[in-house]
Coordinates of C-alpha atoms in Angstrom, one line a residue:
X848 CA 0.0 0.0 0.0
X849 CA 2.9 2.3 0.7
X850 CA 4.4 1.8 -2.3
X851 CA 1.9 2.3 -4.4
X852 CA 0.8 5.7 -2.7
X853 CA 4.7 6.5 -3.0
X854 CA 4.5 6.0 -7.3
X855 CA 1.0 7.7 -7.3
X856 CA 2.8 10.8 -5.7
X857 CA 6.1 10.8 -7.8
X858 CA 3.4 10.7 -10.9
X859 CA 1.5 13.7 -9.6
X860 CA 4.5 15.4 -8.3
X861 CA 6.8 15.1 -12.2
X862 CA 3.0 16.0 -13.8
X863 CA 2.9 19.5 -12.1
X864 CA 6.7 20.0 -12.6
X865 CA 6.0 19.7 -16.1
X866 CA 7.8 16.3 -16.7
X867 CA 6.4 13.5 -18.7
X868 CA 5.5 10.9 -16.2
X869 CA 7.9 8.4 -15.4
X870 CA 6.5 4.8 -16.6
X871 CA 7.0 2.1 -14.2
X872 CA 6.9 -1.3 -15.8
X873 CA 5.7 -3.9 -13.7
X874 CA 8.5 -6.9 -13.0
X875 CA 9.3 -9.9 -14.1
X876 CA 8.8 -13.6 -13.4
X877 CA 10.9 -14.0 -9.9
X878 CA 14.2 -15.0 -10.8
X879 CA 14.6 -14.0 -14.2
X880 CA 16.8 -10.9 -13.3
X881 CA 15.4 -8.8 -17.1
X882 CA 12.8 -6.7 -17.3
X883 CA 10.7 -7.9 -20.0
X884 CA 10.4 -4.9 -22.7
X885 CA 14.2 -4.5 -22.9
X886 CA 15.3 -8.0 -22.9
X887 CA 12.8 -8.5 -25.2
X888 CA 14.2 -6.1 -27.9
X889 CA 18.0 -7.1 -27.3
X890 CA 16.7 -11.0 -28.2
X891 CA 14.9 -10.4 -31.0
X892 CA 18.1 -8.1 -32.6
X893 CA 21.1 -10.6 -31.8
X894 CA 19.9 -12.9 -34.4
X895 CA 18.3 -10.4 -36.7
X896 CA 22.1 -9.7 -38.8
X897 CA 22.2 -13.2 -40.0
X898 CA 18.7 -13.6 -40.9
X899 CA 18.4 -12.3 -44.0
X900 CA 21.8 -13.7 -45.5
X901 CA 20.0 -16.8 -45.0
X902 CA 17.0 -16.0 -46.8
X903 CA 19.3 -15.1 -50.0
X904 CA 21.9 -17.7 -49.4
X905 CA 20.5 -20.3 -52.0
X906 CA 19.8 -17.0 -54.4
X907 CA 23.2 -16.1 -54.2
X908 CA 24.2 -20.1 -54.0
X909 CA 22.4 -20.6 -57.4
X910 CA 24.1 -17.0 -58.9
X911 CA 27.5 -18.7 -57.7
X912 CA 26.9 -22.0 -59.8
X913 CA 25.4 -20.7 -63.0
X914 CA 27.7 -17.0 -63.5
X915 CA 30.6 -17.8 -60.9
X916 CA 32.5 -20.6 -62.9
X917 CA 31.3 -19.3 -67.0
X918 CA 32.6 -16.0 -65.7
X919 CA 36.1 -17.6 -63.7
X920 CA 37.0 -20.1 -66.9
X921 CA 36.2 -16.5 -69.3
X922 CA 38.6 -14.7 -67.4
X923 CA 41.0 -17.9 -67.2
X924 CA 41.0 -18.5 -71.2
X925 CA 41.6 -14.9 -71.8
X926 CA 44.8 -14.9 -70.6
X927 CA 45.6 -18.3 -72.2
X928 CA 46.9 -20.1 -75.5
X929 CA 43.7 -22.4 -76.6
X930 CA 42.2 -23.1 -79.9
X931 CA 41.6 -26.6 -81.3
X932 CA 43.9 -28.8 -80.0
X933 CA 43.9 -27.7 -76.4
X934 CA 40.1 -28.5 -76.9
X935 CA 40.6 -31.9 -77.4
X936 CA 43.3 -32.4 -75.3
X937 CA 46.4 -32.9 -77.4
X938 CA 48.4 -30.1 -76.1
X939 CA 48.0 -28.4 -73.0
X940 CA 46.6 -24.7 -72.6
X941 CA 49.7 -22.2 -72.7
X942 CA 49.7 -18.8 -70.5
X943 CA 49.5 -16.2 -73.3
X944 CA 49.7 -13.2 -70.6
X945 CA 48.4 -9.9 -72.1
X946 CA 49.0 -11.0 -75.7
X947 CA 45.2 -11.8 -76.2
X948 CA 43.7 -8.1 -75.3
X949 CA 46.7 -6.5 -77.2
X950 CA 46.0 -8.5 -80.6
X951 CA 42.4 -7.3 -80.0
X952 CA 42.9 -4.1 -79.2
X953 CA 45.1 -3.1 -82.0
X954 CA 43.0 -4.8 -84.5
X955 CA 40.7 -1.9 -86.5
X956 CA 37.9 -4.4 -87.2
X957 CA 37.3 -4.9 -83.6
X958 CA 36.8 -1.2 -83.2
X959 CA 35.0 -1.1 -85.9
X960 CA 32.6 -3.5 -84.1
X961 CA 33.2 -1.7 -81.3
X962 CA 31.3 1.5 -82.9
X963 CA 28.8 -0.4 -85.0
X964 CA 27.5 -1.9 -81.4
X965 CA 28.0 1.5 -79.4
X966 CA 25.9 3.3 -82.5
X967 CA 23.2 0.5 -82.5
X968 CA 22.8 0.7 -79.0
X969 CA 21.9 4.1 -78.6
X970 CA 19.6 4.4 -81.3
X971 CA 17.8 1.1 -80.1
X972 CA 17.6 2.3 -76.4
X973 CA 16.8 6.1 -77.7
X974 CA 13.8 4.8 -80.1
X975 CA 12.8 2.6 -77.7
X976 CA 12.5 5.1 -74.9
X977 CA 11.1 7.4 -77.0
X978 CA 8.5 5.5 -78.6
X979 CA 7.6 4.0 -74.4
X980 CA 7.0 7.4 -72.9
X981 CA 4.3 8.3 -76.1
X982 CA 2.6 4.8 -75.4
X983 CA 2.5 5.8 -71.8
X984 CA 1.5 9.2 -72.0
X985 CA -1.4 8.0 -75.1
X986 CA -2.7 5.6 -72.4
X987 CA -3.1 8.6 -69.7
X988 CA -6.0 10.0 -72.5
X989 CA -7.9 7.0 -74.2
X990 CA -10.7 5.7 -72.4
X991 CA -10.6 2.3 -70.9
X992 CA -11.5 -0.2 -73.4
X993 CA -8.8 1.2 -75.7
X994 CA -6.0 1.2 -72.8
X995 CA -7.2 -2.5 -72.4
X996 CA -6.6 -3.7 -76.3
X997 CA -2.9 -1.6 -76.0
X998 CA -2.2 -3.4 -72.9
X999 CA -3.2 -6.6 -74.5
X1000 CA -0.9 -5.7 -78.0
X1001 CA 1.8 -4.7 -75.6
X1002 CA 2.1 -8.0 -73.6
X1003 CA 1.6 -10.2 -76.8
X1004 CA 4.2 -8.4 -78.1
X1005 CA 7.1 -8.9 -75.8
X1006 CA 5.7 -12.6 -74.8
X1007 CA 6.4 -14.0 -78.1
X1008 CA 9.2 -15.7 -78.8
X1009 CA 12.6 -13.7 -80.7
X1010 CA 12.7 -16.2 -83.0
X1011 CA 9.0 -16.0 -84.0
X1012 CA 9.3 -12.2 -84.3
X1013 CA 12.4 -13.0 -86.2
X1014 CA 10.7 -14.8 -88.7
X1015 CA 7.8 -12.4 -88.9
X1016 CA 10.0 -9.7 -89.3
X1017 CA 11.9 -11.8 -92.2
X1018 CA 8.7 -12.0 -94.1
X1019 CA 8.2 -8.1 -93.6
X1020 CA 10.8 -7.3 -95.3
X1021 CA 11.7 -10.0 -97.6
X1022 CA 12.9 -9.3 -101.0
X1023 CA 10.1 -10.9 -103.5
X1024 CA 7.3 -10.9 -101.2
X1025 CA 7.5 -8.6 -98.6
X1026 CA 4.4 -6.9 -97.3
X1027 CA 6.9 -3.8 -96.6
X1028 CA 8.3 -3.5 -100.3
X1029 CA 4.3 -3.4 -101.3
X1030 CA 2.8 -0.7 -98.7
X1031 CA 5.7 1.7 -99.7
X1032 CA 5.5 1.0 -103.5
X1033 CA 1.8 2.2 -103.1
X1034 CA 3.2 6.1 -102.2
X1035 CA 3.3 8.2 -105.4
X1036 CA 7.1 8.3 -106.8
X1037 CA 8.1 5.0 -104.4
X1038 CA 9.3 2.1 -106.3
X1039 CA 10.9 -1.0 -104.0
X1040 CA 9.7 -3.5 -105.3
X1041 CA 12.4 -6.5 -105.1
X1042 CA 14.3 -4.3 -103.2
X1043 CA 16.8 -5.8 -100.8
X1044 CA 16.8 -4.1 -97.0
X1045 CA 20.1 -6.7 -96.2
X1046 CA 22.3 -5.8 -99.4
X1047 CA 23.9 -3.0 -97.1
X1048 CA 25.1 -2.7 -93.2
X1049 CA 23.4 0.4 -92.5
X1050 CA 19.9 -1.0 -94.3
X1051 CA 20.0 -4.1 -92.6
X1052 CA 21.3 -3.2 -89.1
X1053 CA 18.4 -0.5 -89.4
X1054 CA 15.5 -3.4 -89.6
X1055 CA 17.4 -5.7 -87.3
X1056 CA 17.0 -2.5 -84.6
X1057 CA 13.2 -2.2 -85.2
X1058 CA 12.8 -5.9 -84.2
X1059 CA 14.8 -5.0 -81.1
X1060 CA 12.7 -2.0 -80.4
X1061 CA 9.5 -3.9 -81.2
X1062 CA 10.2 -6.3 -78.7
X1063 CA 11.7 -3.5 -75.8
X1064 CA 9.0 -1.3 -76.2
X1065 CA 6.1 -3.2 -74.2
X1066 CA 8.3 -3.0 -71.0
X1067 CA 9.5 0.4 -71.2
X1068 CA 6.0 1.5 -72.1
X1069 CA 4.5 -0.3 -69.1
X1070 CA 6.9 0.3 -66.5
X1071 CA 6.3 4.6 -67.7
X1072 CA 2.6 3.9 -67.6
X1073 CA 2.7 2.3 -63.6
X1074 CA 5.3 5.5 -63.1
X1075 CA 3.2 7.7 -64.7
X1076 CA 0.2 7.3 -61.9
X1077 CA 2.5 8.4 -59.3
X1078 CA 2.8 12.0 -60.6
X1079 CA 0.4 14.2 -58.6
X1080 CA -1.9 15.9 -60.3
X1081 CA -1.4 18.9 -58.2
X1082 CA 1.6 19.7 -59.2
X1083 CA 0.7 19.5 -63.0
X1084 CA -2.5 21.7 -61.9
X1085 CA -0.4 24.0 -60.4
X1086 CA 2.0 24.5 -63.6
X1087 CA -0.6 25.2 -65.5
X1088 CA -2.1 27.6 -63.2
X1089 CA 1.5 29.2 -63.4
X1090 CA 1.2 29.5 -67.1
X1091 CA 2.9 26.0 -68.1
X1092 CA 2.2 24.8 -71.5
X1093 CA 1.7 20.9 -71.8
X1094 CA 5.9 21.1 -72.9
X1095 CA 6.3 22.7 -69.9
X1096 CA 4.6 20.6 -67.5
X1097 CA 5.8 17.7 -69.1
X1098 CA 9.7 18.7 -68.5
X1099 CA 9.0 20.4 -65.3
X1100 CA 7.2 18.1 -63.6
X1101 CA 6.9 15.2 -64.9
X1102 CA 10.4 14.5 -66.1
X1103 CA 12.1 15.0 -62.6
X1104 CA 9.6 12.9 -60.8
X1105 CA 9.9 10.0 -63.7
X1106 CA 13.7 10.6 -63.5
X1107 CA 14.4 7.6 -61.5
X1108 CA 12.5 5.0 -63.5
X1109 CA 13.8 6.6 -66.9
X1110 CA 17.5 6.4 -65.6
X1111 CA 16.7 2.4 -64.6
X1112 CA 15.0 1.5 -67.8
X1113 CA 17.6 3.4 -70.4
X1114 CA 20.2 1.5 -68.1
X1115 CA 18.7 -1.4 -68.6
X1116 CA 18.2 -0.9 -72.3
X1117 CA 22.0 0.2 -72.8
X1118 CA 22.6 -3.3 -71.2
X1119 CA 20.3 -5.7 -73.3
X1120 CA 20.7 -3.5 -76.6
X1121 CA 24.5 -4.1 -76.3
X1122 CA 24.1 -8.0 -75.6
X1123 CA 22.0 -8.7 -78.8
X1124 CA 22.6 -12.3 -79.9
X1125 CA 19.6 -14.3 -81.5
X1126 CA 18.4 -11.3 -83.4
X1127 CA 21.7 -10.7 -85.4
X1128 CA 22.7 -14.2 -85.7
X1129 CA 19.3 -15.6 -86.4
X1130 CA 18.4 -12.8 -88.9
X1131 CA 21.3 -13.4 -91.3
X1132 CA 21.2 -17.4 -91.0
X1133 CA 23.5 -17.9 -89.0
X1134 CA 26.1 -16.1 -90.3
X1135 CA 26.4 -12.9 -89.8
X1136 CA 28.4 -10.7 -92.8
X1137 CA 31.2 -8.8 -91.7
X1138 CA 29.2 -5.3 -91.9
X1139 CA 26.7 -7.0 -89.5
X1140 CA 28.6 -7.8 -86.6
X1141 CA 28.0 -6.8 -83.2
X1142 CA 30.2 -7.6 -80.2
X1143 CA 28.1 -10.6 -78.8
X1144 CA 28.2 -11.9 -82.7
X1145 CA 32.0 -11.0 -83.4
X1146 CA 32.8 -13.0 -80.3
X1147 CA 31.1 -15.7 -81.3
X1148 CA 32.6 -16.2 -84.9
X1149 CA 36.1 -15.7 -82.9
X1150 CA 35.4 -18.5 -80.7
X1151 CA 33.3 -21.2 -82.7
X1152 CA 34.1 -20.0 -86.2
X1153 CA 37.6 -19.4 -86.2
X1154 CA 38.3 -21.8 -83.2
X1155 CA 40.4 -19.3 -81.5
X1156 CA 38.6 -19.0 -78.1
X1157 CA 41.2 -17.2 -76.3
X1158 CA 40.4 -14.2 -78.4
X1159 CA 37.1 -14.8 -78.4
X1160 CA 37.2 -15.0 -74.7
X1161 CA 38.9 -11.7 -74.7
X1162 CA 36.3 -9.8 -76.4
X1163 CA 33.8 -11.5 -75.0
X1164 CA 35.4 -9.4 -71.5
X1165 CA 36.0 -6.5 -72.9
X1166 CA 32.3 -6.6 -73.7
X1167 CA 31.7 -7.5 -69.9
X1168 CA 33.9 -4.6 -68.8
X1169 CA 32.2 -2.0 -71.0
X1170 CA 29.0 -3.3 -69.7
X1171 CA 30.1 -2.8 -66.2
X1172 CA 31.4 1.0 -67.2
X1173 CA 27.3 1.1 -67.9
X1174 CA 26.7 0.1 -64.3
X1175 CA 29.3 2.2 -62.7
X1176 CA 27.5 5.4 -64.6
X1177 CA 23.9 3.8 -63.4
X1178 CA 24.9 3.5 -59.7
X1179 CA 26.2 7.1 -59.8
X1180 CA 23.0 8.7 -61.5
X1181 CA 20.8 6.5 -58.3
X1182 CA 23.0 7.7 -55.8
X1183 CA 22.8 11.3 -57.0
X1184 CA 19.1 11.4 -57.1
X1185 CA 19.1 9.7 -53.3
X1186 CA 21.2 12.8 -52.2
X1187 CA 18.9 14.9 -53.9
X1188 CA 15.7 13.2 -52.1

């Protein structure tokens, strides 16, 4: 009874000080020498540090098996002497040192490759990113039904298959009976019929990068349409009110609060456009003409054409490193914007 007359007047007493009360906490089970709120806590957080390594460990296990050794024995016959008959074992491999990156690098057909793939890139990822944000902003004004059928065109477009788009887009532009050469021979003054979109680099790249767009574009146009929703329409009420046109609200707004995503997705792009295999090789049968190769490709035909796989490792990379350049810029732009937030 004392006692509890002696808190009930230590309450009242720190209340008209002006004091927040003190809180008294009742004891624990006799014996257990804690109180139970703080020993609680401290339980809970000693084991807490390991926890989620062990969630990713068979992530990060599996990541280990399947990129950890192709990426080691890359490295490994980069720096190496092996063609054919290290392959099949009658001589052994031979430490080459640096002399694999130095034939590479002062050849002028790999930089040649090097620009074909740097300028195919960019005008995949800039076309696609352009082409994304119209979808996305077309969708914020249609009514429902026709956001529905794009959505629907959208995701049957980048579920089907590369090499069914492949062949779709061979048939679109085939010399004697494509549906292309025919639409454009219908404009006054256009003659192409027979013509042939692959009898030059520049022609032939140029449809090869509208199958890679056609099949980026549904992501990056989804991914803009989700980002688009989070743009309040306050703030684009409130340009206007200031006298922003559309342009205006659009680059003032918009833009900055999109930033983030657009950085992610043109990184992304950069990263996929630069890795283009099956499109290339697939389009051009297999083999791939000199003024049609692309890194992924020109390491290929070094490896498994020419059966020198040291180079072939080499480039291959070089390609890895350039990729990771792509990452480094990525990383900084995120980490920027985070200091900004």
């Amino acid at each position: 009874m004392n006692a509890t007359t002696n808190a009930t007047t230590t309450t009242a007493t720190a209340t008209a000080a002006g004091d927040p009360p003190v809180r008294h906490e009742p004891p624990g089970p006799p014996g257990s020498g804690a109180r139970p709120g703080k020993g609680a806590g401290r339980g809970r957080g000693a084991g807490g540090g390991s926890v989620p390594w062990l969630l990713l460990a068979p992530c990060l296990a599996v990541l280990a098996l399947v990129l950890g050794y192709p990426l080691t024995r890359l490295v490994t016959l980069s720096f190496q002497k092996f063609g054919q008959p290290q392959l099949w074992g009658f001589q052994a491999p031979e430490s080459a040192g640096l002399d694999n990156f130095t034939a590479v690098l002062g050849d002028a057909e790999f930089w040649a490759v090097v620009l074909r793939t740097v300028v195919f890139a960019a005008g995949a990822v800039i076309l696609t990113m352009v082409l994304g944000m119209l979808i996305a902003l077309l969708q914020q004004r249609v009514s429902g039904w026709v956001k529905t059928l794009i959505n629907i065109a959208l995701v049957a477009s980048w579920g089907m298959p590369i090499l069914v788009a492949v062949t779709i887009f061979k048939w679109m532009f085939d010399t004697d009976y494509g549906v292309l050469n025919w639409v454009l021979s219908r404009i006054p003054g256009v003659d192409l019929i027979g013509h042939n979109w692959f009898a030059s680099g520049p022609q032939g790249l140029a449809v090869i990068m509208l199958l890679v767009v056609w099949g980026a574009v549904p992501f990056v146009a989804i991914t803009l349409t989700a980002g688009l929703t989070q743009v309040p329409a306050e703030l684009e009420e409130a340009a206007r009110l200031d006298g922003a046109g559309s342009w205006g609200v659009f680059r003032h707004v918009t833009i900055p609060i999109l930033k983030p995503v657009i950085v992610m997705l043109a990184t992304l792009s950069v990263i996929w456009d630069m890795g283009v295999f099956p499109q290339v090789f697939v389009m051009r049968n297999g083999h791939p003409e000199a003024e049609f190769q692309l890194l992924t490709t020109y390491s290929y035909d070094k490896a498994f054409v020419v059966n020198d796989y040291s180079q072939g490792s080499a480039i291959a990379l070089l390609t890895v490193l350039l990729l990771l350049g792509v990452i480094a810029v990525y990383m900084r732009q995120m980490l920027k914007i985070g200091e900004v937030e």
